[in-house]
Short mmCIF file of C-alpha atoms in Angstrom, two decimals:
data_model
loop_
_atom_site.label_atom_id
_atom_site.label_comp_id
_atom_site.label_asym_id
_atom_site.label_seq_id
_atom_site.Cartn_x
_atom_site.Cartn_y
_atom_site.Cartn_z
CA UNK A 2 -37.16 -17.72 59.68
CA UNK A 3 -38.28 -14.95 57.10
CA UNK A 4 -37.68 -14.73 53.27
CA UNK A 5 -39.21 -12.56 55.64
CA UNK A 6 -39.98 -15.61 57.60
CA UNK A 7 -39.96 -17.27 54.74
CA UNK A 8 -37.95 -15.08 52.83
CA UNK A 9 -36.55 -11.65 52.85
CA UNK A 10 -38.19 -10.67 49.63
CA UNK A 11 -41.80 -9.34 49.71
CA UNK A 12 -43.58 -10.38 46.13
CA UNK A 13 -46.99 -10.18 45.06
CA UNK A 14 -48.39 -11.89 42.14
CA UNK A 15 -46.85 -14.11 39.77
CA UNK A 16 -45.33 -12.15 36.79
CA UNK A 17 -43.00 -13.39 33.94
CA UNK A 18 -39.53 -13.36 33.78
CA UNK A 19 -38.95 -9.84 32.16
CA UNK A 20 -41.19 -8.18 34.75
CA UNK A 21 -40.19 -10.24 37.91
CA UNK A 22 -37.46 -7.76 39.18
CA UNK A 23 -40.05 -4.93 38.53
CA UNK A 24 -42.69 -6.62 40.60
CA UNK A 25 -40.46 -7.46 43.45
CA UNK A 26 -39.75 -3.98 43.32
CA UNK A 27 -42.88 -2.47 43.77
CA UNK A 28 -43.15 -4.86 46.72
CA UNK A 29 -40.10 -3.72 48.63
CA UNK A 30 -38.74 -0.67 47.18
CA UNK A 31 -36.37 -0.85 44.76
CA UNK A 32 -34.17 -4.06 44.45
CA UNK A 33 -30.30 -3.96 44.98
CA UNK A 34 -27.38 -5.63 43.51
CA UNK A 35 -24.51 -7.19 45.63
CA UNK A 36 -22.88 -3.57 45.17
CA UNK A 37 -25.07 -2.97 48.56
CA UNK A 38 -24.22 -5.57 50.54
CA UNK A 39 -22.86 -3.64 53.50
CA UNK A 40 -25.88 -2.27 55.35
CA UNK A 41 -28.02 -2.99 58.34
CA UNK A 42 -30.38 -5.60 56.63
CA UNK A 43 -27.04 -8.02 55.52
CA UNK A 44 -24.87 -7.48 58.60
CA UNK A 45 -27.76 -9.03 61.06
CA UNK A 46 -27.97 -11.91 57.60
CA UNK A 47 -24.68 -12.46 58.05
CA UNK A 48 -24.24 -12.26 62.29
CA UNK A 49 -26.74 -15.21 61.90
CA UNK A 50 -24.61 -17.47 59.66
CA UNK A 51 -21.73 -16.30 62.12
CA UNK A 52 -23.81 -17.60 64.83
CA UNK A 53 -24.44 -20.61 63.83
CA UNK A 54 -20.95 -22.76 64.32
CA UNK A 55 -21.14 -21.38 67.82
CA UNK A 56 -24.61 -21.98 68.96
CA UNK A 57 -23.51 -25.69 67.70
CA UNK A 58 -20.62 -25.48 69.69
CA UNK A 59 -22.68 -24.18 72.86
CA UNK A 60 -25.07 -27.06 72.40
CA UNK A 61 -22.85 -29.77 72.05
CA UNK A 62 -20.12 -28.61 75.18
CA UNK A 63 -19.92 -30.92 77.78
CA UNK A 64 -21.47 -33.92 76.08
CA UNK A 65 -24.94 -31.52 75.35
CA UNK A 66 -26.92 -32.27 78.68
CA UNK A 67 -25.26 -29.51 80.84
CA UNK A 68 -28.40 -27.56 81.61
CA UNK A 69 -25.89 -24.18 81.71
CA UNK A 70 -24.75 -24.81 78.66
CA UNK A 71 -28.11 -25.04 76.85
CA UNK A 72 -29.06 -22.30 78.70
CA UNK A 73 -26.53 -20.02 77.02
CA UNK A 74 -27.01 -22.20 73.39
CA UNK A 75 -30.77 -21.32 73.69
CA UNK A 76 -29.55 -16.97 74.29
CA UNK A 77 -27.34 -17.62 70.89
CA UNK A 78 -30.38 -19.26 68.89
CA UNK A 79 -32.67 -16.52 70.21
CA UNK A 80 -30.32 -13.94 69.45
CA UNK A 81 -30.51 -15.53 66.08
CA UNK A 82 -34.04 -15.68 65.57
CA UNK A 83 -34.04 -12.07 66.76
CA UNK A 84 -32.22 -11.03 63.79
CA UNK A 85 -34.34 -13.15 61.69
CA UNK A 86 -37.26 -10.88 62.94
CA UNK A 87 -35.60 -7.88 61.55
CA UNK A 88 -32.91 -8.55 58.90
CA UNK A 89 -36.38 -9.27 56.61
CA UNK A 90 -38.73 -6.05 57.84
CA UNK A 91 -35.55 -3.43 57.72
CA UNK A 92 -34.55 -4.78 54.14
CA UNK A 93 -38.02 -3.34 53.37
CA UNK A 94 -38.62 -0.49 55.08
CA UNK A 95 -35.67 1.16 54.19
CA UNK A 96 -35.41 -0.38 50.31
CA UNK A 97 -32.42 -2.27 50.85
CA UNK A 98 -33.66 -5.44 49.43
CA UNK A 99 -30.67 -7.10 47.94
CA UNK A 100 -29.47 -10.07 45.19
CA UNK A 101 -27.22 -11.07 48.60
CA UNK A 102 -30.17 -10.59 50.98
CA UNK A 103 -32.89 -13.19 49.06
CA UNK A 104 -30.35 -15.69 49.13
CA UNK A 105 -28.38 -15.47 52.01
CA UNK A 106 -31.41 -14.67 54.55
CA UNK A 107 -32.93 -18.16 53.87
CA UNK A 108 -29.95 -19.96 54.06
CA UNK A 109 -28.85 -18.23 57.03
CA UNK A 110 -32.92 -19.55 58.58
CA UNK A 111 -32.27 -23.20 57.40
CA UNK A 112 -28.38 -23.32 58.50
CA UNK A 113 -29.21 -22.03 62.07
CA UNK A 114 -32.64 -24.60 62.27
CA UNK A 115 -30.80 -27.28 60.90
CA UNK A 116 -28.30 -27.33 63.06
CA UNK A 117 -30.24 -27.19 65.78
CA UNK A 118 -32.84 -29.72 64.45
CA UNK A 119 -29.91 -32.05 63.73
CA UNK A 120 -27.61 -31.33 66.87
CA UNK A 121 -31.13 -32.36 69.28
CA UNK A 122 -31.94 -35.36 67.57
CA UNK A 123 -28.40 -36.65 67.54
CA UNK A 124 -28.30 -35.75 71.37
CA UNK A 125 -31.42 -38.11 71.91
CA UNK A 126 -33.67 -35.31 72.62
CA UNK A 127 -35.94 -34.61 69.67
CA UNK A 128 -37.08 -37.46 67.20
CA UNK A 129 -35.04 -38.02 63.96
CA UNK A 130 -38.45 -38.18 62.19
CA UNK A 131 -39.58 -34.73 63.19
CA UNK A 132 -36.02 -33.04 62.09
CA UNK A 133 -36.01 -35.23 58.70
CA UNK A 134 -39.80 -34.02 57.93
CA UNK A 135 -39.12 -30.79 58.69
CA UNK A 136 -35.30 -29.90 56.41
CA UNK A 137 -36.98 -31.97 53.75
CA UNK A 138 -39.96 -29.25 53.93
CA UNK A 139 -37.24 -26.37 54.43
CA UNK A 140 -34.62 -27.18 51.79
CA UNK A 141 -37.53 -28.37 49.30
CA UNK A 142 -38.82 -25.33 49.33
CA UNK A 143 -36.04 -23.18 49.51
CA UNK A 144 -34.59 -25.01 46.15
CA UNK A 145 -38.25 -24.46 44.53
CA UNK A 146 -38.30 -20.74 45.37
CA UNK A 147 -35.01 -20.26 43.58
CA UNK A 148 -36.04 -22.34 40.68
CA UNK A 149 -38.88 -19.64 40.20
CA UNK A 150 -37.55 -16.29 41.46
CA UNK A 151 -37.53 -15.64 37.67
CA UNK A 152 -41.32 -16.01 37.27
CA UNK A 153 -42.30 -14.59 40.20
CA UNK A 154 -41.54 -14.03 43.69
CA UNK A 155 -44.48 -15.73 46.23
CA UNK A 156 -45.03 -14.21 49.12
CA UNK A 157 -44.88 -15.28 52.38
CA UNK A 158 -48.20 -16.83 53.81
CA UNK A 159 -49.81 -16.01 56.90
CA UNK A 160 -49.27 -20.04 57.24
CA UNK A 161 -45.73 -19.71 56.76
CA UNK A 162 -45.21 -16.87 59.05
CA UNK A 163 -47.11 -18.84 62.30
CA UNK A 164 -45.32 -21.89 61.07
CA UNK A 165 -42.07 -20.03 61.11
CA UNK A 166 -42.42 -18.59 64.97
CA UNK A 167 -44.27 -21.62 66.22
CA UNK A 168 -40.94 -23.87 64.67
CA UNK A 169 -38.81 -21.20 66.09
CA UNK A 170 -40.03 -21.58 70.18
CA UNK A 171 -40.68 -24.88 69.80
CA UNK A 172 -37.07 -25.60 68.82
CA UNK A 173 -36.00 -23.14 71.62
CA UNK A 174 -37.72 -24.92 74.25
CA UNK A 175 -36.12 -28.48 73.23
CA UNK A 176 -32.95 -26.09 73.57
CA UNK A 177 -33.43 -25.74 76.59
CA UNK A 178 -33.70 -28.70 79.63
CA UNK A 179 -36.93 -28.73 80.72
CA UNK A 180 -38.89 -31.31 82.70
CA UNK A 181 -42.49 -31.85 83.66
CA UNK A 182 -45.36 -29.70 82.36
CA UNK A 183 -42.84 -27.25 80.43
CA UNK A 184 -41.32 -30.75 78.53
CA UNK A 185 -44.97 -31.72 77.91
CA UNK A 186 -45.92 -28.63 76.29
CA UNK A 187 -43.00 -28.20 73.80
CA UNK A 188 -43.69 -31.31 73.15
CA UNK A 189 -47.32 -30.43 71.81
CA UNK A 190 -45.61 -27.24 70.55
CA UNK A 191 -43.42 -29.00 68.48
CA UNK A 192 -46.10 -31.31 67.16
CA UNK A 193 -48.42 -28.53 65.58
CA UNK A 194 -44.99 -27.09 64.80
CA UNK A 195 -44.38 -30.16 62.57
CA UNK A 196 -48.67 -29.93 60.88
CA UNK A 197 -48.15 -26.48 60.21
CA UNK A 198 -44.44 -27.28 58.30
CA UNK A 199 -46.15 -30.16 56.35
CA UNK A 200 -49.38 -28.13 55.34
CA UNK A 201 -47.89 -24.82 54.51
CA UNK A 202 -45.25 -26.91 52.73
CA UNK A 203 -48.18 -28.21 50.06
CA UNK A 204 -49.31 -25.11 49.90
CA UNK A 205 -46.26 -23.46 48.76
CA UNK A 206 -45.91 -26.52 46.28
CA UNK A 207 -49.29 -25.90 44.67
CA UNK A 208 -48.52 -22.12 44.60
CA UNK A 209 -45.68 -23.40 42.51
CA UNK A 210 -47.52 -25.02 40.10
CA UNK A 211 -49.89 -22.96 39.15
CA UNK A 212 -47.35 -20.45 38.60
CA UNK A 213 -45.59 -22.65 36.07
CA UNK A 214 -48.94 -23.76 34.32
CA UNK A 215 -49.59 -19.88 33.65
CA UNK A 216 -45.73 -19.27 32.97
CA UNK A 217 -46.31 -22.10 30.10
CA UNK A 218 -49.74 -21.00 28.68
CA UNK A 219 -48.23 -17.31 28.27
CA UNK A 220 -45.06 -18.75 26.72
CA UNK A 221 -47.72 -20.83 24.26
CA UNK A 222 -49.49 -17.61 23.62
CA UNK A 223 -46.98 -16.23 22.66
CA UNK A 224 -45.71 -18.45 20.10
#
């Protein structure tokens, strides 16, 4: 769930606020306004937010236990997580990273997660303590990125991309009804799912303040 999978934009170092949209250029190609907001990269962005009521609505038919119905929920939230993939890696590729794209593509990851996180528990089927720890840890973080896009843009980790899959088929398999050694496994899934959301979730914090420590000495320097 990417940007990228843990956002769509691609950054490098921290830089100041004058120099950020220069340096997330260099990243990704050159950065776009909302004037290009129809193209590949956005469309899949926005099939996943468009995705989202329904997979909700697939989940939740017929009380939420009908294993047909969570069959054909789990083909919507891998359809999502599909686009996901590529919504991130196109944007790239092809220099369409966009002003839409950094903020939509997250909160198209956290709506579609969330919902499913939230939809599970409430059905009985995945504890509310794993969903709580784990939106606190995505909306935290998504909130902190925004709060220093202007400084810098940090880049997805290696941590945050296995966390990212390793959320996104663990989820999937709770999406689905499974029983005996496949229900014991997600459940193990899901539990390293959770470490990984918890530890890359500190990391991201302490990437955060360093970056404001050196965003304050430069502003000191420079008075």
């Amino acid at each position: 769930m990417t940007p990228g999978p843990e956002g769509r934009t691609g950054g490098v170092a921290p830089v100041s606020a004058g120099a950020s949209a220069s340096a997330s250029g260099s990243a990704s190609g050159p950065v776009t306004g909302l004037g290009s907001l129809w193209n590949i990269p956005n469309m899949l962005t926005i099939l996943r937010l468009l995705i989202v009521p329904v997979f909700a609505a697939l989940l939740l038919a017929d009380g939420g236990h009908d294993p047909k119905w969570r069959s054909v929920a789990w083909a919507a939230f891998a359809l999502a997580m599909i686009t996901d993939l590529f919504d991130g890696e196109l944007a790239r590729r092809m220099n369409l990273v966009s002003d839409f794209g950094k903020i939509a593509d997250p909160i198209a990851d956290k709506a579609i997660m969330g919902t499913a996180l939230v939809a599970l528990s409430a059905l009985g089927d995945l504890p509310w303590w794993v969903t709580i720890v784990i939106l606190v840890r995505e909306v935290g973080i998504t909130l902190m990125r925004f709060w220093v896009i202007k400084l810098a843009v940090i880049p997805a980790s290696r941590g945050g991309k296995i966390k990212t899959l390793t959320q996104g088929i663990a989820v999937g398999m709770y999406v689905l009804v499974l029983t005996g050694p496949l229900a014991t496994a997600r459940a193990w899934l899901m539990a390293v799912a959770v470490i990984l959301t918890v530890v890359t979730g500190l990391d991201y914090v302490r990437q955060v303040v360093l970056l404001r420590r050196a965003a304050l000495a430069r502003e000191r320097a420079g008075e």
